[in-house]
GROMACS .gro file of N, CA and C in nm:
model
  411
    1UNK      N    1  13.306   5.402   6.578
    1UNK     CA    2  13.206   5.330   6.652
    1UNK      C    3  13.067   5.371   6.604
    2UNK      N    4  12.984   5.271   6.585
    2UNK     CA    5  12.847   5.295   6.543
    2UNK      C    6  12.756   5.274   6.665
    3UNK      N    7  12.683   5.379   6.703
    3UNK     CA    8  12.592   5.373   6.817
    3UNK      C    9  12.450   5.348   6.768
    4UNK      N   10  12.391   5.239   6.813
    4UNK     CA   11  12.251   5.209   6.783
    4UNK      C   12  12.173   5.237   6.911
    5UNK      N   13  12.079   5.330   6.902
    5UNK     CA   14  12.010   5.379   7.021
    5UNK      C   15  11.863   5.339   7.018
    6UNK      N   16  11.816   5.286   7.130
    6UNK     CA   17  11.676   5.243   7.142
    6UNK      C   18  11.605   5.331   7.244
    7UNK      N   19  11.485   5.378   7.217
    7UNK     CA   20  11.401   5.345   7.102
    7UNK      C   21  11.437   5.423   6.976
    8UNK      N   22  11.502   5.539   6.994
    8UNK     CA   23  11.549   5.617   6.880
    8UNK      C   24  11.655   5.714   6.932
    9UNK      N   25  11.724   5.779   6.840
    9UNK     CA   26  11.836   5.865   6.879
    9UNK      C   27  11.792   5.983   6.967
   10UNK      N   28  11.686   6.052   6.929
   10UNK     CA   29  11.642   6.170   7.005
   10UNK      C   30  11.601   6.133   7.147
   11UNK      N   31  11.525   6.026   7.161
   11UNK     CA   32  11.481   5.984   7.294
   11UNK      C   33  11.599   5.942   7.379
   12UNK      N   34  11.690   5.864   7.321
   12UNK     CA   35  11.806   5.818   7.399
   12UNK      C   36  11.896   5.935   7.436
   13UNK      N   37  11.913   6.030   7.346
   13UNK     CA   38  11.995   6.147   7.378
   13UNK      C   39  11.936   6.226   7.495
   14UNK      N   40  11.804   6.231   7.504
   14UNK     CA   41  11.739   6.298   7.617
   14UNK      C   42  11.767   6.222   7.747
   15UNK      N   43  11.766   6.089   7.739
   15UNK     CA   44  11.800   6.008   7.857
   15UNK      C   45  11.945   6.031   7.899
   16UNK      N   46  12.033   6.040   7.801
   16UNK     CA   47  12.175   6.065   7.831
   16UNK      C   48  12.191   6.199   7.902
   17UNK      N   49  12.120   6.299   7.857
   17UNK     CA   50  12.130   6.432   7.918
   17UNK      C   51  12.084   6.431   8.063
   18UNK      N   52  11.988   6.343   8.094
   18UNK     CA   53  11.937   6.331   8.232
   18UNK      C   54  12.017   6.232   8.315
   19UNK      N   55  12.118   6.168   8.253
   19UNK     CA   56  12.200   6.067   8.321
   19UNK      C   57  12.116   5.950   8.372
   20UNK      N   58  12.022   5.906   8.289
   20UNK     CA   59  11.938   5.791   8.323
   20UNK      C   60  12.024   5.664   8.326
   21UNK      N   61  11.987   5.565   8.407
   21UNK     CA   62  12.057   5.436   8.403
   21UNK      C   63  12.040   5.371   8.265
   22UNK      N   64  12.148   5.312   8.217
   22UNK     CA   65  12.151   5.258   8.081
   22UNK      C   66  12.192   5.112   8.078
   23UNK      N   67  12.152   5.047   7.972
   23UNK     CA   68  12.196   4.912   7.939
   23UNK      C   69  12.277   4.926   7.811
   24UNK      N   70  12.400   4.875   7.811
   24UNK     CA   71  12.489   4.891   7.696
   24UNK      C   72  12.553   4.757   7.661
   25UNK      N   73  12.562   4.731   7.532
   25UNK     CA   74  12.635   4.615   7.481
   25UNK      C   75  12.733   4.666   7.376
   26UNK      N   76  12.861   4.632   7.393
   26UNK     CA   77  12.966   4.675   7.301
   26UNK      C   78  13.019   4.551   7.230
   27UNK      N   79  13.014   4.549   7.098
   27UNK     CA   80  13.063   4.433   7.025
   27UNK      C   81  13.212   4.413   7.053
   28UNK      N   82  13.255   4.289   7.050
   28UNK     CA   83  13.395   4.258   7.081
   28UNK      C   84  13.492   4.330   6.988
   29UNK      N   85  13.450   4.359   6.865
   29UNK     CA   86  13.540   4.431   6.774
   29UNK      C   87  13.538   4.582   6.800
   30UNK      N   88  13.452   4.625   6.893
   30UNK     CA   89  13.446   4.766   6.930
   30UNK      C   90  13.377   4.855   6.829
   31UNK      N   91  13.321   4.797   6.725
   31UNK     CA   92  13.261   4.876   6.618
   31UNK      C   93  13.116   4.914   6.643
   32UNK      N   94  13.044   4.834   6.720
   32UNK     CA   95  12.901   4.856   6.739
   32UNK      C   96  12.868   4.866   6.887
   33UNK      N   97  12.788   4.967   6.921
   33UNK     CA   98  12.743   4.987   7.058
   33UNK      C   99  12.590   4.992   7.055
   34UNK      N  100  12.528   4.902   7.131
   34UNK     CA  101  12.383   4.902   7.146
   34UNK      C  102  12.353   4.967   7.280
   35UNK      N  103  12.258   5.059   7.282
   35UNK     CA  104  12.234   5.133   7.405
   35UNK      C  105  12.086   5.166   7.421
   36UNK      N  106  12.037   5.149   7.543
   36UNK     CA  107  11.900   5.189   7.574
   36UNK      C  108  11.893   5.227   7.722
   37UNK      N  109  11.784   5.290   7.757
   37UNK     CA  110  11.759   5.315   7.898
   37UNK      C  111  11.730   5.180   7.963
   38UNK      N  112  11.778   5.160   8.083
   38UNK     CA  113  11.761   5.032   8.152
   38UNK      C  114  11.614   4.992   8.156
   39UNK      N  115  11.526   5.085   8.186
   39UNK     CA  116  11.383   5.053   8.197
   39UNK      C  117  11.317   5.020   8.064
   40UNK      N  118  11.384   5.045   7.954
   40UNK     CA  119  11.328   5.014   7.822
   40UNK      C  120  11.370   4.876   7.770
   41UNK      N  121  11.471   4.816   7.831
   41UNK     CA  122  11.519   4.686   7.783
   41UNK      C  123  11.530   4.581   7.893
   42UNK      N  124  11.565   4.618   8.011
   42UNK     CA  125  11.574   4.533   8.130
   42UNK      C  126  11.690   4.433   8.128
   43UNK      N  127  11.713   4.366   8.017
   43UNK     CA  128  11.816   4.263   8.006
   43UNK      C  129  11.890   4.280   7.872
   44UNK      N  130  12.016   4.237   7.870
   44UNK     CA  131  12.096   4.253   7.748
   44UNK      C  132  12.041   4.174   7.629
   45UNK      N  133  11.988   4.054   7.653
   45UNK     CA  134  11.936   3.977   7.540
   45UNK      C  135  11.813   4.047   7.480
   46UNK      N  136  11.737   4.118   7.562
   46UNK     CA  137  11.624   4.196   7.510
   46UNK      C  138  11.676   4.314   7.429
   47UNK      N  139  11.782   4.377   7.478
   47UNK     CA  140  11.845   4.487   7.405
   47UNK      C  141  11.886   4.443   7.265
   48UNK      N  142  11.951   4.328   7.254
   48UNK     CA  143  11.989   4.277   7.123
   48UNK      C  144  11.866   4.258   7.034
   49UNK      N  145  11.761   4.202   7.092
   49UNK     CA  146  11.639   4.179   7.017
   49UNK      C  147  11.578   4.306   6.960
   50UNK      N  148  11.589   4.417   7.033
   50UNK     CA  149  11.537   4.545   6.984
   50UNK      C  150  11.600   4.584   6.850
   51UNK      N  151  11.721   4.538   6.825
   51UNK     CA  152  11.792   4.574   6.703
   51UNK      C  153  11.795   4.460   6.601
   52UNK      N  154  11.713   4.358   6.624
   52UNK     CA  155  11.705   4.247   6.530
   52UNK      C  156  11.825   4.154   6.535
   53UNK      N  157  11.900   4.160   6.643
   53UNK     CA  158  12.017   4.073   6.660
   53UNK      C  159  11.973   3.950   6.738
   54UNK      N  160  12.017   3.833   6.693
   54UNK     CA  161  11.980   3.710   6.761
   54UNK      C  162  12.024   3.717   6.907
   55UNK      N  163  11.933   3.683   6.996
   55UNK     CA  164  11.963   3.686   7.138
   55UNK      C  165  12.073   3.587   7.176
   56UNK      N  166  12.091   3.486   7.094
   56UNK     CA  167  12.198   3.389   7.120
   56UNK      C  168  12.336   3.447   7.091
   57UNK      N  169  12.341   3.565   7.031
   57UNK     CA  170  12.470   3.631   7.005
   57UNK      C  171  12.517   3.714   7.124
   58UNK      N  172  12.453   3.699   7.238
   58UNK     CA  173  12.485   3.778   7.357
   58UNK      C  174  12.632   3.767   7.396
   59UNK      N  175  12.693   3.651   7.372
   59UNK     CA  176  12.833   3.631   7.411
   59UNK      C  177  12.932   3.690   7.311
   60UNK      N  178  12.885   3.778   7.225
   60UNK     CA  179  12.973   3.850   7.132
   60UNK      C  180  12.985   3.997   7.172
   61UNK      N  181  12.938   4.027   7.294
   61UNK     CA  182  12.934   4.165   7.341
   61UNK      C  183  12.986   4.177   7.484
   62UNK      N  184  13.055   4.289   7.511
   62UNK     CA  185  13.083   4.329   7.648
   62UNK      C  186  12.953   4.393   7.696
   63UNK      N  187  12.906   4.354   7.814
   63UNK     CA  188  12.776   4.399   7.861
   63UNK      C  189  12.789   4.476   7.991
   64UNK      N  190  12.729   4.595   7.994
   64UNK     CA  191  12.734   4.675   8.116
   64UNK      C  192  12.597   4.736   8.145
   65UNK      N  193  12.575   4.760   8.274
   65UNK     CA  194  12.462   4.839   8.324
   65UNK      C  195  12.527   4.959   8.390
   66UNK      N  196  12.488   5.079   8.347
   66UNK     CA  197  12.561   5.197   8.391
   66UNK      C  198  12.467   5.307   8.441
   67UNK      N  199  12.512   5.374   8.545
   67UNK     CA  200  12.450   5.499   8.586
   67UNK      C  201  12.563   5.600   8.598
   68UNK      N  202  12.537   5.718   8.650
   68UNK     CA  203  12.642   5.819   8.649
   68UNK      C  204  12.756   5.789   8.746
   69UNK      N  205  12.738   5.692   8.836
   69UNK     CA  206  12.843   5.659   8.933
   69UNK      C  207  12.918   5.530   8.900
   70UNK      N  208  12.846   5.430   8.855
   70UNK     CA  209  12.905   5.297   8.840
   70UNK      C  210  12.862   5.231   8.709
   71UNK      N  211  12.957   5.160   8.650
   71UNK     CA  212  12.928   5.076   8.534
   71UNK      C  213  12.953   4.931   8.576
   72UNK      N  214  12.846   4.857   8.599
   72UNK     CA  215  12.859   4.717   8.637
   72UNK      C  216  12.875   4.632   8.512
   73UNK      N  217  12.987   4.562   8.505
   73UNK     CA  218  13.022   4.482   8.389
   73UNK      C  219  12.983   4.337   8.414
   74UNK      N  220  12.899   4.284   8.327
   74UNK     CA  221  12.864   4.142   8.330
   74UNK      C  222  12.983   4.069   8.269
   75UNK      N  223  13.075   4.027   8.355
   75UNK     CA  224  13.203   3.972   8.309
   75UNK      C  225  13.188   3.823   8.284
   76UNK      N  226  13.159   3.789   8.159
   76UNK     CA  227  13.145   3.649   8.119
   76UNK      C  228  13.234   3.630   7.997
   77UNK      N  229  13.348   3.566   8.018
   77UNK     CA  230  13.445   3.545   7.911
   77UNK      C  231  13.413   3.415   7.836
   78UNK      N  232  13.376   3.425   7.709
   78UNK     CA  233  13.344   3.305   7.632
   78UNK      C  234  13.466   3.213   7.618
   79UNK      N  235  13.446   3.083   7.619
   79UNK     CA  236  13.559   2.990   7.609
   79UNK      C  237  13.634   2.997   7.477
   80UNK      N  238  13.573   3.058   7.375
   80UNK     CA  239  13.638   3.070   7.244
   80UNK      C  240  13.685   3.212   7.215
   81UNK      N  241  13.695   3.297   7.318
   81UNK     CA  242  13.730   3.437   7.296
   81UNK      C  243  13.863   3.448   7.223
   82UNK      N  244  13.858   3.511   7.105
   82UNK     CA  245  13.975   3.536   7.019
   82UNK      C  246  14.055   3.410   6.987
   83UNK      N  247  13.997   3.294   7.006
   83UNK     CA  248  14.067   3.170   6.977
   83UNK      C  249  14.181   3.139   7.073
   84UNK      N  250  14.183   3.206   7.187
   84UNK     CA  251  14.290   3.185   7.286
   84UNK      C  252  14.253   3.062   7.370
   85UNK      N  253  14.337   2.961   7.363
   85UNK     CA  254  14.306   2.836   7.433
   85UNK      C  255  14.350   2.837   7.579
   86UNK      N  256  14.456   2.909   7.611
   86UNK     CA  257  14.502   2.916   7.750
   86UNK      C  258  14.405   3.003   7.829
   87UNK      N  259  14.343   2.945   7.931
   87UNK     CA  260  14.238   3.013   8.005
   87UNK      C  261  14.285   3.143   8.069
   88UNK      N  262  14.401   3.142   8.131
   88UNK     CA  263  14.452   3.263   8.197
   88UNK      C  264  14.474   3.375   8.097
   89UNK      N  265  14.536   3.342   7.987
   89UNK     CA  266  14.562   3.444   7.884
   89UNK      C  267  14.431   3.494   7.820
   90UNK      N  268  14.337   3.402   7.802
   90UNK     CA  269  14.207   3.439   7.744
   90UNK      C  270  14.133   3.537   7.836
   91UNK      N  271  14.127   3.507   7.965
   91UNK     CA  272  14.057   3.594   8.059
   91UNK      C  273  14.126   3.729   8.069
   92UNK      N  274  14.258   3.728   8.068
   92UNK     CA  275  14.333   3.854   8.074
   92UNK      C  276  14.307   3.938   7.949
   93UNK      N  277  14.308   3.875   7.832
   93UNK     CA  278  14.280   3.948   7.707
   93UNK      C  279  14.138   4.004   7.709
   94UNK      N  280  14.044   3.923   7.755
   94UNK     CA  281  13.905   3.967   7.763
   94UNK      C  282  13.892   4.087   7.855
   95UNK      N  283  13.957   4.080   7.970
   95UNK     CA  284  13.954   4.191   8.066
   95UNK      C  285  14.013   4.318   8.003
   96UNK      N  286  14.132   4.306   7.948
   96UNK     CA  287  14.198   4.424   7.890
   96UNK      C  288  14.118   4.484   7.775
   97UNK      N  289  14.068   4.399   7.686
   97UNK     CA  290  13.988   4.447   7.574
   97UNK      C  291  13.859   4.513   7.622
   98UNK      N  292  13.796   4.451   7.721
   98UNK     CA  293  13.671   4.505   7.776
   98UNK      C  294  13.690   4.639   7.842
   99UNK      N  295  13.794   4.651   7.924
   99UNK     CA  296  13.822   4.779   7.991
   99UNK      C  297  13.842   4.889   7.886
  100UNK      N  298  13.918   4.858   7.782
  100UNK     CA  299  13.944   4.956   7.677
  100UNK      C  300  13.815   4.998   7.606
  101UNK      N  301  13.736   4.899   7.563
  101UNK     CA  302  13.613   4.928   7.488
  101UNK      C  303  13.510   5.000   7.575
  102UNK      N  304  13.491   4.951   7.695
  102UNK     CA  305  13.391   5.010   7.785
  102UNK      C  306  13.430   5.153   7.823
  103UNK      N  307  13.557   5.174   7.854
  103UNK     CA  308  13.604   5.309   7.890
  103UNK      C  309  13.579   5.407   7.777
  104UNK      N  310  13.605   5.363   7.656
  104UNK     CA  311  13.585   5.450   7.539
  104UNK      C  312  13.438   5.488   7.524
  105UNK      N  313  13.350   5.390   7.538
  105UNK     CA  314  13.206   5.416   7.526
  105UNK      C  315  13.159   5.511   7.636
  106UNK      N  316  13.201   5.485   7.759
  106UNK     CA  317  13.159   5.571   7.870
  106UNK      C  318  13.203   5.715   7.847
  107UNK      N  319  13.325   5.733   7.800
  107UNK     CA  320  13.374   5.868   7.771
  107UNK      C  321  13.293   5.932   7.658
  108UNK      N  322  13.264   5.853   7.554
  108UNK     CA  323  13.187   5.905   7.441
  108UNK      C  324  13.049   5.956   7.482
  109UNK      N  325  12.985   5.887   7.577
  109UNK     CA  326  12.849   5.927   7.616
  109UNK      C  327  12.849   6.020   7.737
  110UNK      N  328  12.966   6.051   7.790
  110UNK     CA  329  12.974   6.146   7.901
  110UNK      C  330  12.942   6.089   8.037
  111UNK      N  331  12.953   5.958   8.051
  111UNK     CA  332  12.933   5.893   8.181
  111UNK      C  333  13.072   5.854   8.231
  112UNK      N  334  13.123   5.927   8.327
  112UNK     CA  335  13.256   5.897   8.379
  112UNK      C  336  13.242   5.812   8.505
  113UNK      N  337  13.186   5.694   8.484
  113UNK     CA  338  13.152   5.601   8.591
  113UNK      C  339  13.266   5.505   8.617
  114UNK      N  340  13.277   5.461   8.740
  114UNK     CA  341  13.375   5.358   8.774
  114UNK      C  342  13.328   5.225   8.717
  115UNK      N  343  13.418   5.153   8.652
  115UNK     CA  344  13.385   5.020   8.600
  115UNK      C  345  13.405   4.921   8.714
  116UNK      N  346  13.300   4.844   8.739
  116UNK     CA  347  13.303   4.749   8.849
  116UNK      C  348  13.257   4.612   8.799
  117UNK      N  349  13.323   4.510   8.846
  117UNK     CA  350  13.280   4.374   8.815
  117UNK      C  351  13.214   4.320   8.942
  118UNK      N  352  13.082   4.300   8.939
  118UNK     CA  353  13.013   4.250   9.058
  118UNK      C  354  13.071   4.116   9.104
  119UNK      N  355  13.062   4.092   9.231
  119UNK     CA  356  13.122   3.974   9.292
  119UNK      C  357  13.081   3.844   9.222
  120UNK      N  358  12.956   3.835   9.180
  120UNK     CA  359  12.910   3.709   9.118
  120UNK      C  360  12.983   3.676   8.989
  121UNK      N  361  13.051   3.774   8.928
  121UNK     CA  362  13.126   3.750   8.805
  121UNK      C  363  13.276   3.738   8.827
  122UNK      N  364  13.321   3.749   8.949
  122UNK     CA  365  13.465   3.749   8.977
  122UNK      C  366  13.524   3.609   8.982
  123UNK      N  367  13.443   3.507   8.965
  123UNK     CA  368  13.495   3.369   8.969
  123UNK      C  369  13.605   3.347   8.865
  124UNK      N  370  13.598   3.420   8.755
  124UNK     CA  371  13.701   3.407   8.652
  124UNK      C  372  13.838   3.446   8.706
  125UNK      N  373  13.841   3.544   8.794
  125UNK     CA  374  13.968   3.590   8.848
  125UNK      C  375  14.031   3.489   8.942
  126UNK      N  376  13.948   3.408   9.007
  126UNK     CA  377  14.000   3.304   9.095
  126UNK      C  378  14.084   3.205   9.015
  127UNK      N  379  14.048   3.184   8.889
  127UNK     CA  380  14.123   3.093   8.803
  127UNK      C  381  14.263   3.147   8.775
  128UNK      N  382  14.280   3.277   8.787
  128UNK     CA  383  14.409   3.337   8.758
  128UNK      C  384  14.509   3.317   8.871
  129UNK      N  385  14.458   3.293   8.990
  129UNK     CA  386  14.547   3.269   9.104
  129UNK      C  387  14.628   3.391   9.141
  130UNK      N  388  14.743   3.367   9.203
  130UNK     CA  389  14.828   3.476   9.251
  130UNK      C  390  14.940   3.510   9.155
  131UNK      N  391  14.942   3.450   9.039
  131UNK     CA  392  15.048   3.475   8.943
  131UNK      C  393  15.027   3.613   8.880
  132UNK      N  394  15.105   3.710   8.923
  132UNK     CA  395  15.084   3.847   8.879
  132UNK      C  396  15.110   3.866   8.729
  133UNK      N  397  15.167   3.767   8.664
  133UNK     CA  398  15.186   3.774   8.520
  133UNK      C  399  15.051   3.783   8.450
  134UNK      N  400  14.951   3.720   8.507
  134UNK     CA  401  14.820   3.712   8.443
  134UNK      C  402  14.715   3.803   8.504
  135UNK      N  403  14.740   3.854   8.623
  135UNK     CA  404  14.636   3.933   8.688
  135UNK      C  405  14.605   4.059   8.608
  136UNK      N  406  14.479   4.081   8.583
  136UNK     CA  407  14.439   4.193   8.498
  136UNK      C  408  14.424   4.325   8.572
  137UNK      N  409  14.514   4.356   8.662
  137UNK     CA  410  14.514   4.487   8.725
  137UNK      C  411  14.652   4.521   8.772
   0.00000   0.00000   0.00000
């Protein structure tokens, strides 16, 4: 994993040591992690811009806002995720991949926060219904 830290590595490492709230974007392939203090970027599309990444590429990243207690996941599954056409399977794959990638990043940076999907993003789970074959938990 390649960690890109804003504004720079030394400053971000100091924020990590103080357990400052962070904004993190993890590429879907799990290879790149963009990270800054929340107050330095405010929004994920701004975070991408800090690294010269097109803001329209926002849907290529798992996005979280994290503090030492909670990691709020902006759960937005793109309709073309991994080319999976079945919506239930696509959302399940997105969930499983995201949990894996986000958990790894949180452990790497020493934030053992609970991953939470805020209510406003849970609409995707309603599409899964009660069929436990697809439920991502």
